[in-house]
Amino acid sequence: MLGELQNLRNERSTCLYTISSCKTQMEAMDHDMNEQILRFAEDKRELDSLNKELERRVVASETALKKARCNYSIAVDNWGLDEAFSGYYDSSSPEGSASASSVAAKNIVSERNRRRKLNERLFALRSVVPNISKMDKASIIKDAIEYIQELHEQERRIQAEISELESGRSRNRNPFPEIDHGDDPFISKAKKKKIEQSCDSGGSRTSSSSSIEVLELRVSCMGEKTLVISLTCSRKTDTMVKLCEVFESLKLNIITANITAFSGSLSKTVFVQADEVERDQLKIKIEAAIKALNDPQSPMSF
């Protein structure tokens, strides 16, 4: 009986020790969990602070960007007008303020019209120049200057070629000189007839080979009171000279002109000062002048 009671006491002591150990472990686990909760709360507060700072910086950046864009737009609109606005009005006088506002409005309108005309001229210049490196104003003007220099060089080459062709044409104007065989008893009448026929056929071949064969003729508008003539024809002997004669005979107000030679064709581009209503009439005149030049009986073909 006493032994059983002692065993029960031992078991009770073991249970109490186990309970105490579990309680200690639970307290340690609670302490660790509380520390983790505190660290998590601190991290959350720091993250919230960083988010607020980031949002504040984003808002400040957007505000600065909007302000910079607004200042840039105002500076562009008021570019070149500060001197025009200064000295025009007295802020203490209502009449002076009204007159100043009207003068400022007129100056703004005139400045906008000036810029619009400048942009239109740059657009027309960009459409004429074949090779544009960049689309800004400085590059367009630089490319246009280089293109004009190339056209001058091409004009000098063409003038030299025209002079050479004209000299060759003057030498070959009469390829079969007249030979008087009237007193030669050894040449028969049939042989004289053959010589005359060869002269006639040679002259007809020369006139047909030097005629202008038009492949394409276009007359289009370019800006105010400016027409562009684009003529493409076959490349033959004296074609350049005859094209120059055609346009010289029309007595046009030519702004600029250039000729481009390809393998078997010539392309002539002429800028003429004329109204848009004269476009169709000008095309008819050019066709008539070319037809008259190709006509062997016409004075222009000689």
C-alpha positions as a printed Julia matrix, in Angstrom:
302×3 Matrix{Float64}:
  0.0     0.0      0.0
  2.8     2.36     0.88
  4.63    1.4     -2.34
  1.68    2.32    -4.52
  1.35    5.64    -2.78
  5.04    6.33    -3.42
  4.63    5.51    -7.1
  1.7     7.86    -7.35
  3.77   10.62    -5.8
  6.58    9.99    -8.26
  4.22   10.12   -11.23
  2.69   13.32    -9.85
  6.15   14.9     -9.59
  6.98   13.83   -13.16
  3.76   15.34   -14.47
  4.37   18.56   -12.61
  7.91   18.76   -14.04
  6.6    18.1    -17.57
  3.91   20.73   -17.17
  6.49   23.21   -15.93
  8.79   22.48   -18.88
  5.92   22.92   -21.38
  4.94   26.17   -19.72
  8.5    27.46   -20.0
  8.69   26.53   -23.68
  5.34   28.19   -24.36
  6.49   31.36   -22.66
  9.68   31.33   -24.78
  7.65   30.81   -27.93
  5.3    33.64   -26.96
  8.29   35.9    -26.38
  9.75   35.06   -29.82
  6.39   35.58   -31.48
  5.96   38.95   -29.82
  9.41   40.0    -31.01
  8.58   38.91   -34.58
  5.29   40.83   -34.42
  7.15   43.93   -33.23
  9.73   43.59   -36.04
  6.96   43.11   -38.59
  5.19   46.23   -37.31
  8.43   48.24   -37.55
  9.05   46.97   -41.1
  5.5    47.86   -42.06
  5.86   51.39   -40.68
  9.16   51.84   -42.55
  7.6    50.52   -45.79
  4.63   52.88   -45.42
  7.02   55.77   -44.88
  8.98   54.85   -48.01
  5.77   54.6    -50.07
  4.66   58.03   -48.9
  8.05   59.53   -49.75
  7.97   57.9    -53.19
  4.46   59.2    -53.87
  5.53   62.69   -52.77
  8.52   62.64   -55.11
  6.38   61.39   -58.03
  3.85   64.18   -57.48
  6.66   66.74   -57.22
  8.24   65.46   -60.45
  4.93   65.59   -62.33
  4.29   69.12   -61.06
  7.77   70.24   -62.11
  7.33   68.65   -65.55
  3.97   70.35   -66.08
  5.43   73.67   -64.99
  8.41   73.25   -67.33
  6.12   72.43   -70.26
  3.94   75.43   -69.49
  6.98   77.72   -69.29
  8.32   76.31   -72.56
  4.99   76.87   -74.31
  4.8    80.43   -73.01
  8.39   81.07   -74.06
  7.71   79.73   -77.56
  4.55   81.8    -77.96
  6.25   84.95   -76.69
  9.52   84.4    -78.59
 10.64   87.56   -80.28
  7.71   89.61   -78.95
  9.19   91.08   -75.75
 10.57   94.13   -77.51
  7.29   94.63   -79.34
  5.34   94.56   -76.07
  7.65   96.91   -74.14
  6.87  100.64   -74.11
  3.43  100.4    -75.69
  1.18  100.97   -72.71
  0.81  102.5    -69.26
 -0.7   100.1    -66.75
 -2.2   102.94   -64.71
 -4.38  104.11   -67.64
 -7.39  102.02   -68.8
 -7.11  103.42   -72.34
 -3.43  102.62   -72.44
 -4.13   99.09   -71.25
 -6.77   98.54   -73.94
 -4.52   99.88   -76.71
 -1.66   97.76   -75.41
 -3.77   94.61   -75.51
 -4.82   95.35   -79.11
 -1.2    95.98   -80.15
 -0.12   92.79   -78.42
 -2.86   90.82   -80.21
 -1.8    92.26   -83.57
  1.83   91.43   -82.89
  0.95   87.87   -81.92
 -1.1    87.42   -85.11
  1.67   88.88   -87.28
  4.28   86.65   -85.6
  2.13   83.57   -86.16
  1.63   84.51   -89.82
  5.38   84.97   -90.21
  6.09   81.56   -88.71
  3.39   79.94   -90.85
  4.89   81.42   -94.03
  8.37   80.34   -92.93
  7.15   76.79   -92.32
  5.41   76.73   -95.71
  8.59   77.86   -97.45
 10.65   75.28   -95.58
  8.12   72.61   -96.56
  8.34   73.69  -100.22
 12.15   73.69  -100.01
 12.13   70.23   -98.42
  9.91   68.89  -101.21
 12.31   70.22  -103.88
 15.6    69.03  -102.39
 15.95   65.29  -103.12
 18.26   64.32  -100.24
 17.3    65.59   -96.77
 19.51   64.27   -93.96
 17.38   65.52   -91.05
 13.99   67.23   -90.67
 15.05   70.26   -88.59
 15.3    73.72   -90.11
 19.09   74.01   -90.01
 19.59   70.66   -91.77
 17.0    71.52   -94.46
 18.74   74.83   -95.26
 22.2    73.17   -95.2
 21.05   70.39   -97.57
 19.4    72.97   -99.85
 22.65   74.97  -100.08
 24.62   71.83  -100.94
 21.99   70.86  -103.53
 22.17   74.34  -105.12
 25.95   74.03  -105.34
 25.55   70.64  -107.03
 23.08   72.19  -109.49
 25.56   74.97  -110.31
 28.26   72.4   -110.95
 25.86   70.36  -113.09
 24.88   73.51  -114.98
 28.54   74.22  -115.78
 29.0    70.68  -117.05
 25.86   70.88  -119.17
 26.88   74.27  -120.6
 30.23   72.79  -121.6
 28.46   69.81  -123.16
 26.03   72.11  -124.98
 28.93   74.18  -126.34
 30.63   71.01  -127.52
 27.42   69.75  -129.13
 26.81   73.07  -130.84
 30.32   73.12  -132.24
 29.87   69.54  -133.49
 26.48   70.47  -134.91
 27.96   73.39  -136.84
 30.62   71.08  -138.27
 28.07   68.4   -139.18
 25.35   70.74  -140.42
 26.1    69.78  -144.05
 27.54   66.22  -143.94
 27.28   65.87  -147.74
 28.72   68.97  -149.4
 27.58   69.8   -152.85
 29.93   68.48  -155.54
 29.73   69.96  -158.98
 30.13   67.15  -161.53
 28.53   69.0   -164.4
 31.75   69.29  -166.32
 32.98   65.76  -165.53
 32.2    63.58  -168.57
 33.04   60.37  -166.68
 30.11   60.58  -164.16
 26.79   59.48  -165.57
 23.36   60.9   -164.77
 22.41   57.8   -162.74
 25.41   58.27  -160.47
 24.52   61.94  -159.93
 20.99   60.89  -158.96
 22.35   58.36  -156.41
 24.49   61.07  -154.8
 21.5    63.43  -154.54
 19.33   60.67  -152.99
 22.02   59.84  -150.42
 22.21   63.5   -149.48
 18.43   63.7   -149.03
 18.25   60.47  -147.0
 21.19   61.57  -144.83
 19.52   64.89  -144.08
 16.24   63.19  -143.19
 18.05   60.73  -140.89
 19.81   63.59  -139.15
 16.58   65.52  -138.57
 14.7    62.46  -137.32
 17.5    61.35  -135.0
 17.7    64.83  -133.39
 13.94   65.27  -132.83
 12.57   65.41  -129.26
 10.71   62.25  -128.3
  8.63   63.17  -125.23
  8.07   60.32  -122.76
  6.3    62.31  -120.04
  5.27   65.94  -119.56
  3.78   67.2   -116.3
  2.99   70.73  -115.08
  2.14   71.02  -111.36
  1.73   73.8   -108.79
  4.3    74.52  -106.08
  3.28   77.25  -103.62
  1.93   80.6   -104.66
  2.53   81.66  -108.28
  5.05   78.88  -108.92
  4.67   76.08  -111.46
  6.96   73.07  -111.85
  7.51   71.63  -115.33
  8.81   68.05  -115.46
  9.76   66.85  -118.94
 11.22   63.4   -119.66
 12.36   62.55  -123.19
 14.62   60.11  -125.01
 18.31   60.92  -125.07
 19.45   61.63  -128.62
 21.94   63.81  -130.39
 21.41   67.56  -129.7
 18.42   66.83  -127.42
 19.77   69.08  -124.65
 20.29   71.94  -127.11
 16.81   71.54  -128.54
 15.23   71.49  -125.06
 16.97   74.75  -124.24
 15.74   76.22  -127.53
 12.17   75.14  -126.74
 12.08   76.86  -123.36
 13.89   79.93  -124.67
 11.29   80.3   -127.4
  8.45   80.34  -124.84
  9.84   83.45  -123.08
  9.0    82.09  -119.6
  9.85   83.71  -116.28
 12.17   80.88  -115.18
 13.22   80.74  -111.52
 15.57   77.77  -111.8
 16.09   74.77  -114.08
 18.13   71.59  -114.14
 18.67   68.6   -116.45
 19.38   65.06  -115.27
 20.79   62.52  -117.73
 20.02   58.81  -117.38
 21.13   55.87  -119.5
 18.66   56.44  -122.32
 16.62   59.46  -121.27
 16.83   63.08  -120.13
 14.77   64.67  -117.36
 14.41   68.45  -117.31
 12.82   70.21  -114.33
 11.95   73.91  -114.6
 10.48   76.17  -111.91
  8.46   78.96  -113.51
  6.82   81.99  -111.94
  3.19   81.84  -113.13
 -0.36   81.53  -111.81
 -2.17   78.24  -111.36
 -4.7    79.16  -114.08
 -1.87   79.15  -116.64
 -0.95   75.52  -115.95
 -2.99   73.93  -118.76
 -2.11   76.68  -121.22
  1.58   76.31  -120.41
  1.46   72.57  -121.09
 -0.22   73.21  -124.46
  2.43   75.82  -125.34
  5.28   73.43  -124.51
  3.74   70.65  -126.6
  3.23   73.07  -129.51
  6.82   74.33  -129.28
  8.19   70.77  -129.29
  6.0    69.87  -132.25
  7.17   72.94  -134.13
 10.8    72.09  -133.37
 10.35   68.52  -134.61
  8.76   69.75  -137.84
 11.49   69.78  -140.55
  9.81   72.71  -142.29
  9.7    74.82  -139.12
 12.29   77.61  -138.7
 13.05   76.3   -135.18
 14.33   72.97  -136.53
 17.18   74.59  -138.45
